[in-house]
Coordinates of C-alpha atoms in Angstrom, one line a residue:
X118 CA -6.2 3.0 -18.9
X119 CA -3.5 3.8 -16.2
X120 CA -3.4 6.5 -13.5
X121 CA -0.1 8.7 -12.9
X122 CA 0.6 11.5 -10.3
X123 CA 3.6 13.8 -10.2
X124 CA 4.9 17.0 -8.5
X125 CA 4.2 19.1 -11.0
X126 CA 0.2 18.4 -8.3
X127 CA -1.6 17.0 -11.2
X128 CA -2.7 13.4 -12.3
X129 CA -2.9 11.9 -15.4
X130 CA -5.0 9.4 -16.6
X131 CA -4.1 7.9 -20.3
X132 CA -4.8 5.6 -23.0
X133 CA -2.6 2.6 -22.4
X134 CA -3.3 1.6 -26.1
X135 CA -2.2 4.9 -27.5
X136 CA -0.4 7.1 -25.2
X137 CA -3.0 9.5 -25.3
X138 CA -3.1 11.8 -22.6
X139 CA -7.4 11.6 -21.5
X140 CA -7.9 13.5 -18.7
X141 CA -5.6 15.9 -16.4
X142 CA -6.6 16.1 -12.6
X143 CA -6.2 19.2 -11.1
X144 CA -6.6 20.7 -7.7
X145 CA -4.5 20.0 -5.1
X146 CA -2.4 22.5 -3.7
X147 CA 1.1 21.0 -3.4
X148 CA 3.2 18.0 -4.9
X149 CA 1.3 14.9 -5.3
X150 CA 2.3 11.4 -3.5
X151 CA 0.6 9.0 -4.5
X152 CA -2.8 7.6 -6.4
X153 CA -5.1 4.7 -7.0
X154 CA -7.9 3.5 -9.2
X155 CA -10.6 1.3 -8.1
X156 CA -10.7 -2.4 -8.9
X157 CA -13.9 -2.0 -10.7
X158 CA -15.3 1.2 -10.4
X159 CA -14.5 4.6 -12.0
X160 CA -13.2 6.1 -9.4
X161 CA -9.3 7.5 -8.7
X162 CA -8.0 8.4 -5.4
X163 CA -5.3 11.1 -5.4
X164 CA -3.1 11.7 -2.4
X165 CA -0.8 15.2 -1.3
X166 CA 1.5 16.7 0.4
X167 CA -1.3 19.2 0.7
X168 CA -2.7 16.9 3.8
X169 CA -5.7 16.1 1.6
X170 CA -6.9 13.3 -0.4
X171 CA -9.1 13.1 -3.2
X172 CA -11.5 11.1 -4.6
X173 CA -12.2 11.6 -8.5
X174 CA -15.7 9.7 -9.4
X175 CA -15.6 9.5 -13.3
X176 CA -18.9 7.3 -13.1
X177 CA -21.2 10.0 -14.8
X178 CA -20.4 11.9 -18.1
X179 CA -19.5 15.0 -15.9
X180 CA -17.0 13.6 -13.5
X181 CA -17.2 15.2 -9.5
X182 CA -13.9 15.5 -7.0
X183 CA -14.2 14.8 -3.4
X184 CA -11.8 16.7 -1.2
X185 CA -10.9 14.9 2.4
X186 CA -9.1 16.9 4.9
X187 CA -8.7 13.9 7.7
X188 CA -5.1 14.1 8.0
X189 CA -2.7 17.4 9.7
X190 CA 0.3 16.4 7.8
X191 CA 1.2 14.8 3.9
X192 CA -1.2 12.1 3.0
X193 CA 1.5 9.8 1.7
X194 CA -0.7 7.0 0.1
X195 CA -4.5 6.5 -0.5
X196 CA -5.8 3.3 -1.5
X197 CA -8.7 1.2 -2.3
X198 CA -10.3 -1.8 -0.4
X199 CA -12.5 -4.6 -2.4
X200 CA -15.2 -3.6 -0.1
X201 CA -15.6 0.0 -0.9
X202 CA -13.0 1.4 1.3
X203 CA -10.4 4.0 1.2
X204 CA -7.1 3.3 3.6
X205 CA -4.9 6.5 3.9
X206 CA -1.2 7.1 5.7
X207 CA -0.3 10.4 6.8
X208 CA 3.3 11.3 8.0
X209 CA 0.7 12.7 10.9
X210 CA 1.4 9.4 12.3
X211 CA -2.1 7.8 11.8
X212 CA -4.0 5.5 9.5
X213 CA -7.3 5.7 8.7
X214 CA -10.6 4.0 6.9
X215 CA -13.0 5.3 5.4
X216 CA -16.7 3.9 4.0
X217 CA -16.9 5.2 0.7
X218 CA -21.1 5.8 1.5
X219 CA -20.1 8.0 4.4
X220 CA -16.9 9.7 4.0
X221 CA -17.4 12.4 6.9
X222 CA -15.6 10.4 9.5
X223 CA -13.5 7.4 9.2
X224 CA -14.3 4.3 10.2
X225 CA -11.3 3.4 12.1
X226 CA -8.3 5.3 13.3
X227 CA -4.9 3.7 13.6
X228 CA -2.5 5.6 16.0
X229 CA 1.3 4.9 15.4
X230 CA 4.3 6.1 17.1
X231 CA 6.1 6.7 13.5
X232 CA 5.4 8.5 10.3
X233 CA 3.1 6.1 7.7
X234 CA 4.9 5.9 4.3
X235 CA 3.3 4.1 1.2
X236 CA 0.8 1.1 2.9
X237 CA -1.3 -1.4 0.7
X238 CA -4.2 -3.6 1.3
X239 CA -4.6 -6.8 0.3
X240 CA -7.5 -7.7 -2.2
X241 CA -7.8 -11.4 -0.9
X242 CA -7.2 -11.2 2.5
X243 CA -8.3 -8.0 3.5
X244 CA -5.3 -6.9 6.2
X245 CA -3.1 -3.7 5.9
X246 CA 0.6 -3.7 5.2
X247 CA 1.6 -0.5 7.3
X248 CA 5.2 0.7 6.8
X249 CA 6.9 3.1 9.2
X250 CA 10.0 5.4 9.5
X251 CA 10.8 3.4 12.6
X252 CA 11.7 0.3 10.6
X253 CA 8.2 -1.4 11.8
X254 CA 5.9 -2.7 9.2
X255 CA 2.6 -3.7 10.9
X256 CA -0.3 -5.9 9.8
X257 CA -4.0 -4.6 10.6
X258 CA -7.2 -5.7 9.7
X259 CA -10.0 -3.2 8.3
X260 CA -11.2 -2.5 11.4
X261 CA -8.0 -0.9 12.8
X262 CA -7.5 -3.8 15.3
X263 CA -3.4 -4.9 14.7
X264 CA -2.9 -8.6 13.6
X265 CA 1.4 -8.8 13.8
X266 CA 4.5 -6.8 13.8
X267 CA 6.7 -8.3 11.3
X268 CA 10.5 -8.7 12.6
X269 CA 13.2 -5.8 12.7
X270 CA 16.2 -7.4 13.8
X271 CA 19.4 -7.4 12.5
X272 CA 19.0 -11.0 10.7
X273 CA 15.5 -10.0 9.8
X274 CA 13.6 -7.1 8.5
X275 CA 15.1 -3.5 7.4
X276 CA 17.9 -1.8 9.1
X277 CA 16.5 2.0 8.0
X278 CA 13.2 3.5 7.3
X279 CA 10.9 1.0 5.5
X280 CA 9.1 2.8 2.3
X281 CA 6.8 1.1 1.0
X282 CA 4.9 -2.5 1.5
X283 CA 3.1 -4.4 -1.8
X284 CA 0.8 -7.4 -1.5
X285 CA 1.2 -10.6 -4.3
X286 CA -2.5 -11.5 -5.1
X287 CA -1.3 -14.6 -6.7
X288 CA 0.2 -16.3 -4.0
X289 CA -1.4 -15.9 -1.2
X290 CA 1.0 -17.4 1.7
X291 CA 0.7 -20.9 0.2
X292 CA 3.4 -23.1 -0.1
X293 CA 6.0 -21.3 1.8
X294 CA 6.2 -18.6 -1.3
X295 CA 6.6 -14.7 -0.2
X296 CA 2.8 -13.1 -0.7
X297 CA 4.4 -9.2 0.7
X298 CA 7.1 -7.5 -0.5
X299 CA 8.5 -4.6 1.3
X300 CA 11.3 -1.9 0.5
X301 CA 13.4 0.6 2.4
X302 CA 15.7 3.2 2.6
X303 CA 18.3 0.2 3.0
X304 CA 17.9 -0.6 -0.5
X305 CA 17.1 -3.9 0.3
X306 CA 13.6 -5.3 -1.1
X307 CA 12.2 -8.0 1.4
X308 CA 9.7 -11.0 0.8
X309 CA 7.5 -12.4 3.6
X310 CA 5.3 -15.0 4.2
X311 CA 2.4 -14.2 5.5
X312 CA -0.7 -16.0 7.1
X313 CA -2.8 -17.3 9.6
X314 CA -1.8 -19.1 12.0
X315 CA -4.4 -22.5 12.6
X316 CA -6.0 -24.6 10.0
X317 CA -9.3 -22.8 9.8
X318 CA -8.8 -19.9 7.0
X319 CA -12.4 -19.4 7.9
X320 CA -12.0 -17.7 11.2
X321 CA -12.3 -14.1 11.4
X322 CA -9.0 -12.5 10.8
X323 CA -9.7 -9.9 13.0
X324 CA -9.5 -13.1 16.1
X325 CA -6.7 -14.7 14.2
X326 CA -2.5 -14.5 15.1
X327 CA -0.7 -14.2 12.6
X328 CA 2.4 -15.3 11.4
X329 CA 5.4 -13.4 9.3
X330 CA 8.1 -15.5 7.8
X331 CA 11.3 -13.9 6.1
X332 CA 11.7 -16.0 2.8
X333 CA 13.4 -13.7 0.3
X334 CA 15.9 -11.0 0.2
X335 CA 16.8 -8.8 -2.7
X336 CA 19.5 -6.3 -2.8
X337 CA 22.4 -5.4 -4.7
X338 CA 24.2 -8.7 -4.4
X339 CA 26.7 -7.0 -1.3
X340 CA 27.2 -8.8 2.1
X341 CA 25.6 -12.2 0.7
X342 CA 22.8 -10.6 -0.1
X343 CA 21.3 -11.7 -4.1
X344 CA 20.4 -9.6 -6.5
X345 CA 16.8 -9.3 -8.4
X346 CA 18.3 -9.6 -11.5
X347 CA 20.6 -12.8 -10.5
X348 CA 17.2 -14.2 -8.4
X349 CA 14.7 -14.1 -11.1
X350 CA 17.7 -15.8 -13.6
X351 CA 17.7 -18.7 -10.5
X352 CA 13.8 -18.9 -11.3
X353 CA 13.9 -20.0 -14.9
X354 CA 17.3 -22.5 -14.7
X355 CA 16.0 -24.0 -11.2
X356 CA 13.8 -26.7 -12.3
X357 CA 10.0 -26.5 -11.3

């Protein structure tokens, strides 16, 4: 099954086999931003520019809906930890966790100088990928304490307001291959390199520096720049 949301402030969860349309989630009260579905769980997290998120729990027969009203502005993204989290970005300038066993309050508060557009969490490693209208993109752990600012110079990093940041599970940092992707309003798609500095992996994260490596950049081939199309074509001639 798959999980889509739309403006039309419904989301849709289908049939990937047949098409079939199987449930329709309504409720919030204006355009949808985002939405997520657990790793293992039946649960679906819907975020709004209502300033709400909600949490749909289809682990009964009758399914229930949680509304959460942390946020004073649009809830631009809502997303699942593996350890029974929520993470939400608000263009109220803050992120914040929440326990799913006591949503009242969050856990942890992140304070920003800059609007939070569409973050992700890493399933492996545990650290947030925090993009901003500023151009930052920011690496935190889960309990709100900041690991690394990834560069914003002209040479590295986005020249306009960075979108949206994706983690690869696959790849983890190792061997010098890109393990976040992030994408802006420059319409360039970056690839970093991301991981601990030290040799013990073991070490808390929370403790640990980080480090942030440009290694790829995809664009639409202009200024030197290659394209994603020409880049993955480079993949299958290069030899392995």
């Amino acid at each position: 099954q798959s999980v889509t949301a739309g403006w039309d402030r419904l989301a849709c969860i289908w049939d990937t086999q047949t098409g079939e349309l199987l449930h329709q989630l309504s409720g919030h009260d204006e355009e949808l931003t985002h939405c997520a579905a657990h790793q293992s769980s039946r649960l679906v997290v819907t975020s709004s520019k209502d300033s709400t998120f909600r949490l749909w729990d289809f682990r009964e027969a009758i399914h229930s809906v949680s509304v959460f009203q942390g946020h004073q502005d649009t809830v631009t993204s809502a997303v699942f930890t593996k350890d029974d989290q929520v993470v939400s970005g608000s263009d109220d300038r803050s992120s914040k966790i929440w326990d799913l066993r006591n949503m009242r309050t969050p856990v942890a508060t992140i304070q920003s100088a800059s609007a939070v557009n569409r973050l992700s969490v890493s399933q492996q490693s545990s650290l947030i990928a925090i993009p901003f209208d500023n151009r930052n993109i920011r690496i935190y752990d889960l309990n709100g304490q900041r690991i690394a600012r990834l560069p914003r110079s002209s040479r590295q990093g986005h020249s306009r307001m960075v979108c949206c940041t994706a983690w690869s599970e696959d790849v983890q940092g190792l061997q010098g291959k890109p393990n976040l992707f992030t994408s802006g309003f420059d319409r360039i798609t970056l690839g970093w390199n991301i991981q601990p500095r030290g040799e013990n992996l073991g070490d808390s994260l929370a403790a640990a520096s980080m480090s942030g490596r440009l290694n790829l950049s995809l664009n639409k081939g202009k200024d030197g720049g290659v394209s994603l199309k020409e880049h993955l074509q480079r993949e299958v001639k290069e030899p392995k």
